[in-house]
Each structure stands twice: as structure tokens, then as C-alpha cells.
Amino acid sequence: MQSWAPSSVLVTGANRGLGLELVHQLARAERPPRYLLAGCRQPESTRAQDLMNLAKSFSNIKVLKLDVDDYGSIQECAAQIEKILGNNGLNLLVNNAGVGPGGALNEVTPESMMNSYRTNVVGPVMVTKVLLPSLQQAAWLNDEFKAAVINMSSILASIELFDNKIGITYAYRASKTALNMVTKCLANELKPHGIICASMHPGWVQTEMGGEKAPLTKEVSVRGTLQVLSTLSAKDSGSFLDWKGQHLPW
Ligand SMILES: NC(=O)c1ccc[n+]([C@@H]2O[C@H](COP(=O)([O-])OP(=O)(O)OC[C@H]3O[C@@H](n4cnc5c(N)ncnc54)[C@H](OP(=O)(O)O)[C@@H]3O)[C@@H](O)[C@H]2O)c1
């Protein structure tokens, strides 16, 4: 069976870290997406420079303004996406944008809890909700399933694998655990539409969030993640997978 090569992809938080590397590797793939949509909250800022430079080299990359904390921004972005894709629909949504505030009980604040919930949970739900017609369109156009939502989660969300040596970060862990529940809900609700949904742990990776001590490079993590995505099938919907394709416990 040939591996899945989605023809339209949206990556949120695509200006740096894993999001940028996803766009980078998808653009260079053997069968690159025809439409590679890179969501970024401030395309005009210096933080988006690398993404803008990449977009100059690949005509399929479209950089779109998208702040997942802002419902108006999500709606505007979705309208642009519908225009760009026409009747083609969106095959793959990667809810990658995220924030990773640290903090044990003595450091956690109402703001850090709410901010991480807004970006890591409310954002992916609202982006998926608003893009559902495009995802459905892509699923209808294919004989078998081929529309998917991937939520970038973390092994730190796993209650069963809880390890306090890694640090008790209330805001981050709780938000990613909530995101995993969102994955389960979406997998169930979207199944009749032929859209699958899974949570993905990319490994501990050297990015601004992961820090310099992380053992994995972005290149290796994203190569693994894309390999896993290329073999996704309906049986994986509602799963929590890591970048090597292993199933993680909730
Ligand atoms: N790195 C790791 O070790 C690791 C491990 C497990 C899971 N993850 C998950 O993988 C994903 C990517 O992580 P990363 O390591 O690449 O993080 P990162 O280097 O900190 O990058 C985060 C990205 O999310 C964007 N973002 C944050 N808030 C946003 C918002 N409201 N709207 C749109 N974009 C927003 C950032 O944009 P700005 O530049 O505008 O801030 C940036 O592009 C996250 O969901 C993270 O939780 C990472």
C-alpha cells in the first residue's frame, strides 16, 4: 500500500520550532503537498523571518496569519484557506501551536493556567471546528479516509506515565492532558465523516520550548513524526502516538 501524502496541509505555529521544521520537511518531501499552509500569528515580525524565507523558495507554501488564541483570527484564516483550496478541501490539520509554561505549585498562577488552556486546548478545538467543512470536503473527495487532525501533545500529558523527575508543570501538563481528551472526542465525533484524529508526542526536542538539553533534534523528531503520519489509518484514530509510532497510555 502506498504511504499517505496529503495534498493539502495546515500547520499552526509554523514560524519556528517543530512547526517550521514540519513545513520545511513537507516542502522537500518526495510527494510534497500541493497546498502547504503555514499558520503564524505575526508573519510580519522578525520571528517569522525563517518561515518567510522558506516560503520564497517553495511556491506551494502559503503563509497565513493565524493566532489560535483569537477566534476572529481563526475565522479569517479559514476564509482564506477556503479561497486557496477551492473545492479541494483540507487533508491534514496539524494543531502544533503551543505554549509551555513551567511551574510547580509555588510558581503556577491563574494566568499561566488560563493562558496554556487557551492556546493548547481552546485553540485546537476552535481551529478544528472552523475548518471542519474543509476537512469534510477532503474526506468526501477520497474513496477511503484521508483527512486527519493531529494534535501535538506531550508525554507529560500521560497520567499513567507520570514521572515527577521531569518536573511538575501544572499549566502545561494539565492543558495537554485536556488536549488528549479533545483528541478522543474529535476521533469519535468525526469518525462518521471519515476524518481521523490522533494525539502526537514528538519526543523531547531541541526547540525554544524543549531547550538545549533535549536529546532530539527537530530534524529527527519531524522525520519520525511524518513517517508515522504517512502510515496513519482509521484504526489509529483516537490514539496517543509518539514520533516513533508507539502507542502511549493516557
Ligand atoms: N519541544 C519539545 O520537546 C516538545 C515536547 C512535547 C510536545 N511538544 C509540543 O509540540 C508543539 C511545538 O513545540 P515547539 O517545541 O516547536 O515549541 P516552540 O519552539 O516554543 O514553538 C511554539 C510555536 O507555537 C506558536 N504559538 C504559540 N502561541 C500561539 C498562538 N496563540 N497562535 C499561533 N501560534 C502560537 C509560536 O509562535 P510565536 O513565535 O508567535 O510565539 C511558535 O511558532 C507544541 O504544541 C508543544 O507543546 C514539544
Coordinates of C-alpha atoms and ligand atoms in Angstrom, one line a residue:
M1 CA 0.0 0.0 0.0
Q2 CA 1.4 3.4 -0.9
S3 CA 2.0 5.7 2.0
W4 CA -0.2 8.7 2.6
A5 CA 1.0 12.0 1.1
P6 CA -1.7 14.6 1.9
S7 CA -2.2 17.2 -0.9
S8 CA -3.2 20.0 1.5
V9 CA -1.8 20.6 4.9
L10 CA -2.2 23.4 7.5
V11 CA 0.4 23.6 10.3
T12 CA -0.3 26.0 13.1
G13 CA 2.6 27.8 14.9
A14 CA 4.7 27.3 11.8
N15 CA 7.2 30.1 12.2
R16 CA 9.7 28.3 14.5
G17 CA 10.4 25.1 16.3
L18 CA 8.7 21.9 15.2
G19 CA 6.1 23.8 13.2
L20 CA 8.7 25.3 11.0
E21 CA 10.6 22.0 10.6
L22 CA 7.3 20.3 9.6
V23 CA 6.8 22.8 6.8
H24 CA 10.4 22.5 5.8
Q25 CA 10.3 18.7 5.5
L26 CA 6.9 18.6 3.9
A27 CA 8.1 21.1 1.3
R28 CA 11.1 18.9 0.5
A29 CA 9.2 15.6 0.5
E30 CA 9.2 13.3 -2.4
R31 CA 5.5 13.9 -2.9
P32 CA 5.0 17.4 -1.4
P33 CA 1.6 18.8 -0.6
R34 CA 0.1 20.9 -3.4
Y35 CA -1.0 23.4 -0.7
L36 CA 1.3 23.8 2.3
L37 CA -0.4 26.3 4.5
A38 CA 1.8 27.7 7.3
G39 CA -0.2 29.5 10.1
C40 CA 1.8 32.1 12.1
R41 CA 0.5 34.7 14.4
Q42 CA 2.8 37.5 13.3
P43 CA 4.0 36.9 9.7
E44 CA 5.4 40.5 9.6
S45 CA 7.6 40.1 12.7
T46 CA 11.3 39.1 12.8
R47 CA 10.2 35.8 14.5
A48 CA 8.7 34.8 11.2
Q49 CA 11.7 35.6 9.1
D50 CA 12.9 32.0 8.6
L51 CA 9.4 30.9 7.5
M52 CA 9.1 33.8 5.1
N53 CA 12.5 32.9 3.6
L54 CA 11.4 29.3 3.2
A55 CA 8.2 30.4 1.5
K56 CA 10.2 32.3 -1.1
S57 CA 11.8 29.0 -2.2
F58 CA 8.7 26.9 -2.4
S59 CA 5.7 28.2 -4.4
N60 CA 3.3 25.7 -2.6
I61 CA 3.9 27.3 0.8
K62 CA 1.4 30.0 1.8
V63 CA 2.0 31.9 5.0
L64 CA -1.3 32.8 6.7
K65 CA -1.8 35.0 9.7
L66 CA -3.3 32.8 12.5
D67 CA -3.4 33.4 16.2
V68 CA -5.1 30.4 17.7
D69 CA -6.0 32.4 20.8
D70 CA -8.2 34.7 18.7
Y71 CA -11.4 33.3 17.3
G72 CA -11.7 36.1 14.8
S73 CA -8.2 35.4 13.5
I74 CA -9.1 31.7 13.1
Q75 CA -12.3 32.6 11.1
E76 CA -10.4 35.0 8.9
C77 CA -7.7 32.4 8.3
A78 CA -10.3 29.7 7.5
A79 CA -12.0 32.0 4.9
Q80 CA -8.6 32.5 3.2
I81 CA -8.0 28.7 3.3
E82 CA -11.3 28.0 1.6
K83 CA -10.4 30.5 -1.1
I84 CA -7.0 29.0 -1.7
L85 CA -8.2 25.4 -1.7
G86 CA -11.4 25.9 -3.7
N87 CA -13.1 22.5 -3.9
N88 CA -10.1 20.5 -2.8
G89 CA -10.6 20.6 0.9
L90 CA -8.0 20.2 3.7
N91 CA -6.4 16.8 4.1
L92 CA -4.3 17.4 7.2
L93 CA -4.6 19.8 10.1
V94 CA -1.6 19.8 12.5
N95 CA -2.6 21.6 15.7
N96 CA 1.0 22.3 16.6
A97 CA 1.0 25.8 18.1
G98 CA 1.5 25.6 21.8
V99 CA 2.9 27.3 24.9
G100 CA 4.9 25.5 27.6
P101 CA 4.9 27.4 30.8
G102 CA 6.7 25.7 33.6
G103 CA 5.8 26.0 37.3
A104 CA 5.2 23.9 40.3
L105 CA 2.6 24.8 42.9
N106 CA 4.6 27.7 44.3
E107 CA 5.1 29.2 40.8
V108 CA 1.8 28.5 39.0
T109 CA -0.6 31.4 38.5
P110 CA -4.1 31.8 37.4
E111 CA -2.7 33.5 34.2
S112 CA -0.3 30.7 33.4
M113 CA -3.1 28.1 33.8
M114 CA -5.6 30.1 31.7
N115 CA -3.0 31.0 29.0
S116 CA -1.9 27.4 28.5
Y117 CA -5.5 26.2 28.4
R118 CA -6.5 28.9 25.9
T119 CA -3.6 28.1 23.5
N120 CA -3.2 24.4 24.0
V121 CA -6.8 23.3 24.3
V122 CA -9.3 26.0 23.2
G123 CA -7.1 26.9 20.2
P124 CA -7.0 23.4 18.6
V125 CA -10.8 22.9 19.3
M126 CA -11.7 26.1 17.6
V127 CA -9.3 25.7 14.7
T128 CA -10.8 22.2 14.0
K129 CA -14.3 23.4 14.4
V130 CA -13.9 26.3 11.9
L131 CA -12.0 24.1 9.4
L132 CA -14.4 21.2 9.7
P133 CA -16.1 21.9 6.3
S134 CA -12.7 21.9 4.6
L135 CA -11.7 18.7 6.3
Q136 CA -15.1 17.1 5.4
Q137 CA -14.6 18.2 1.8
A138 CA -11.3 16.4 1.6
A139 CA -12.7 13.3 3.2
W140 CA -15.6 13.2 0.7
L141 CA -13.2 13.5 -2.2
N142 CA -11.3 10.4 -1.3
D143 CA -12.5 6.8 -1.6
E144 CA -11.0 5.8 1.7
F145 CA -10.3 8.1 4.7
K146 CA -7.9 10.8 4.0
A147 CA -8.5 13.7 6.2
A148 CA -6.8 13.9 9.6
V149 CA -6.4 16.2 12.6
I150 CA -3.1 15.7 14.6
N151 CA -2.9 17.4 18.0
M152 CA 0.6 18.0 19.2
S153 CA 0.5 16.6 22.7
S154 CA 3.3 15.6 25.0
I155 CA 4.3 12.5 27.0
L156 CA 3.9 14.9 30.0
A157 CA 0.2 14.6 29.5
S158 CA 0.1 10.9 30.3
I159 CA -1.3 10.3 33.7
E160 CA -0.2 6.7 33.6
L161 CA 3.4 7.5 32.7
F162 CA 3.6 10.3 35.3
D163 CA 7.2 10.9 36.3
N164 CA 7.9 13.7 38.7
K165 CA 11.6 13.7 37.9
I166 CA 10.6 15.6 34.7
G167 CA 9.0 18.4 36.7
I168 CA 5.5 19.1 37.9
T169 CA 4.4 21.8 35.5
Y170 CA 0.7 22.3 36.3
A171 CA -0.3 24.5 33.5
Y172 CA 1.5 22.6 30.7
R173 CA 0.7 19.1 31.8
A174 CA -3.0 19.8 32.6
S175 CA -3.6 21.5 29.3
K176 CA -2.0 18.7 27.3
T177 CA -4.0 16.1 29.2
A178 CA -7.1 18.1 28.3
L179 CA -6.0 18.2 24.7
N180 CA -5.8 14.4 24.7
M181 CA -9.4 14.3 25.8
V182 CA -10.2 16.6 22.9
T183 CA -8.5 14.1 20.6
K184 CA -10.8 11.3 21.9
C185 CA -13.9 13.4 21.4
L186 CA -12.9 14.5 17.9
A187 CA -12.0 11.0 16.9
N188 CA -15.5 9.8 17.9
E189 CA -17.4 12.7 16.5
L190 CA -15.5 12.9 13.2
K191 CA -15.4 9.2 12.5
P192 CA -18.7 9.2 10.5
H193 CA -17.2 12.0 8.4
G194 CA -14.1 9.9 7.5
I195 CA -11.8 12.2 9.5
I196 CA -9.3 10.6 11.9
C197 CA -7.8 12.4 14.9
A198 CA -4.8 11.4 17.0
S199 CA -2.5 13.0 19.6
M200 CA 1.2 13.0 18.9
H201 CA 4.2 13.2 21.2
P202 CA 7.1 14.5 19.2
G203 CA 9.8 13.4 21.7
W204 CA 11.8 15.8 23.8
V205 CA 13.2 18.1 21.2
Q206 CA 15.7 21.0 20.9
T207 CA 13.4 24.0 20.4
E208 CA 12.8 27.1 22.4
M209 CA 10.3 25.1 24.3
G210 CA 12.3 21.9 24.6
G211 CA 15.6 23.7 25.5
E212 CA 19.2 22.8 24.6
K213 CA 19.4 19.8 26.8
A214 CA 16.8 17.9 24.8
P215 CA 18.2 14.7 23.2
L216 CA 16.4 15.0 19.9
T217 CA 16.9 17.4 17.0
K218 CA 13.9 18.9 15.2
E219 CA 15.0 17.1 12.0
V220 CA 15.0 13.7 13.6
S221 CA 11.7 14.3 15.5
V222 CA 9.9 15.6 12.5
R223 CA 11.2 12.9 10.2
G224 CA 9.8 10.3 12.6
T225 CA 6.5 12.2 13.0
L226 CA 6.0 12.5 9.2
Q227 CA 6.8 8.8 8.8
V228 CA 4.1 8.0 11.4
L229 CA 1.6 10.3 9.7
S230 CA 2.3 8.7 6.3
T231 CA 1.1 5.3 7.6
L232 CA -1.9 6.6 9.6
S233 CA -5.1 4.6 9.1
A234 CA -8.6 4.7 10.6
K235 CA -7.5 2.2 13.3
D236 CA -5.2 4.9 14.7
S237 CA -8.0 7.4 15.3
G238 CA -8.4 8.3 19.0
S239 CA -4.8 7.1 19.7
F240 CA -1.9 8.8 21.5
L241 CA 1.2 8.1 19.4
D242 CA 4.8 9.1 19.7
W243 CA 7.2 10.1 16.9
K244 CA 8.3 6.5 16.5
G245 CA 4.8 5.3 16.1
Q246 CA 4.5 3.7 19.5
H247 CA 1.1 3.9 21.3
L248 CA 1.3 5.8 24.6
P249 CA -1.0 5.2 27.5
W250 CA -3.3 8.0 28.5
Ligands
LIG1 N1 9.9 20.7 22.1 C1 9.5 19.6 22.8 O1 10.3 18.9 23.4 C2 8.1 19.2 22.8 C3 7.7 18.0 23.5 C4 6.4 17.6 23.5 C5 5.4 18.3 22.9 N2 5.8 19.5 22.2 C6 4.7 20.2 21.5 O2 5.0 20.4 20.2 C7 4.4 21.7 19.7 C8 5.5 22.6 19.1 O3 6.5 22.8 20.2 P1 7.9 23.5 19.9 O4 8.9 22.8 20.7 O5 8.1 23.7 18.5 O6 7.6 24.9 20.6 P2 8.2 26.4 20.4 O7 9.6 26.2 19.8 O8 8.0 27.1 21.6 O9 7.2 26.9 19.2 C9 5.9 27.2 19.6 C10 5.2 27.7 18.3 O10 3.8 27.9 18.7 C11 3.4 29.2 18.3 N3 2.3 29.8 19.1 C12 2.3 29.9 20.4 N4 1.1 30.5 20.7 C13 0.4 30.7 19.6 C14 -0.8 31.3 19.2 N5 -1.6 31.8 20.2 N6 -1.2 31.3 17.9 C15 -0.4 30.8 17.0 N7 0.8 30.3 17.2 C16 1.2 30.3 18.5 C17 4.7 30.0 18.4 O11 4.6 31.2 17.7 P3 5.3 32.6 18.2 O12 6.7 32.6 17.6 O13 4.5 33.7 17.6 O14 5.4 32.6 19.7 C18 5.7 29.0 17.8 O15 5.6 29.1 16.4 C19 3.8 22.3 21.0 O16 2.4 22.1 21.0 C20 4.5 21.6 22.1 O17 3.7 21.6 23.3 C21 7.1 19.9 22.2

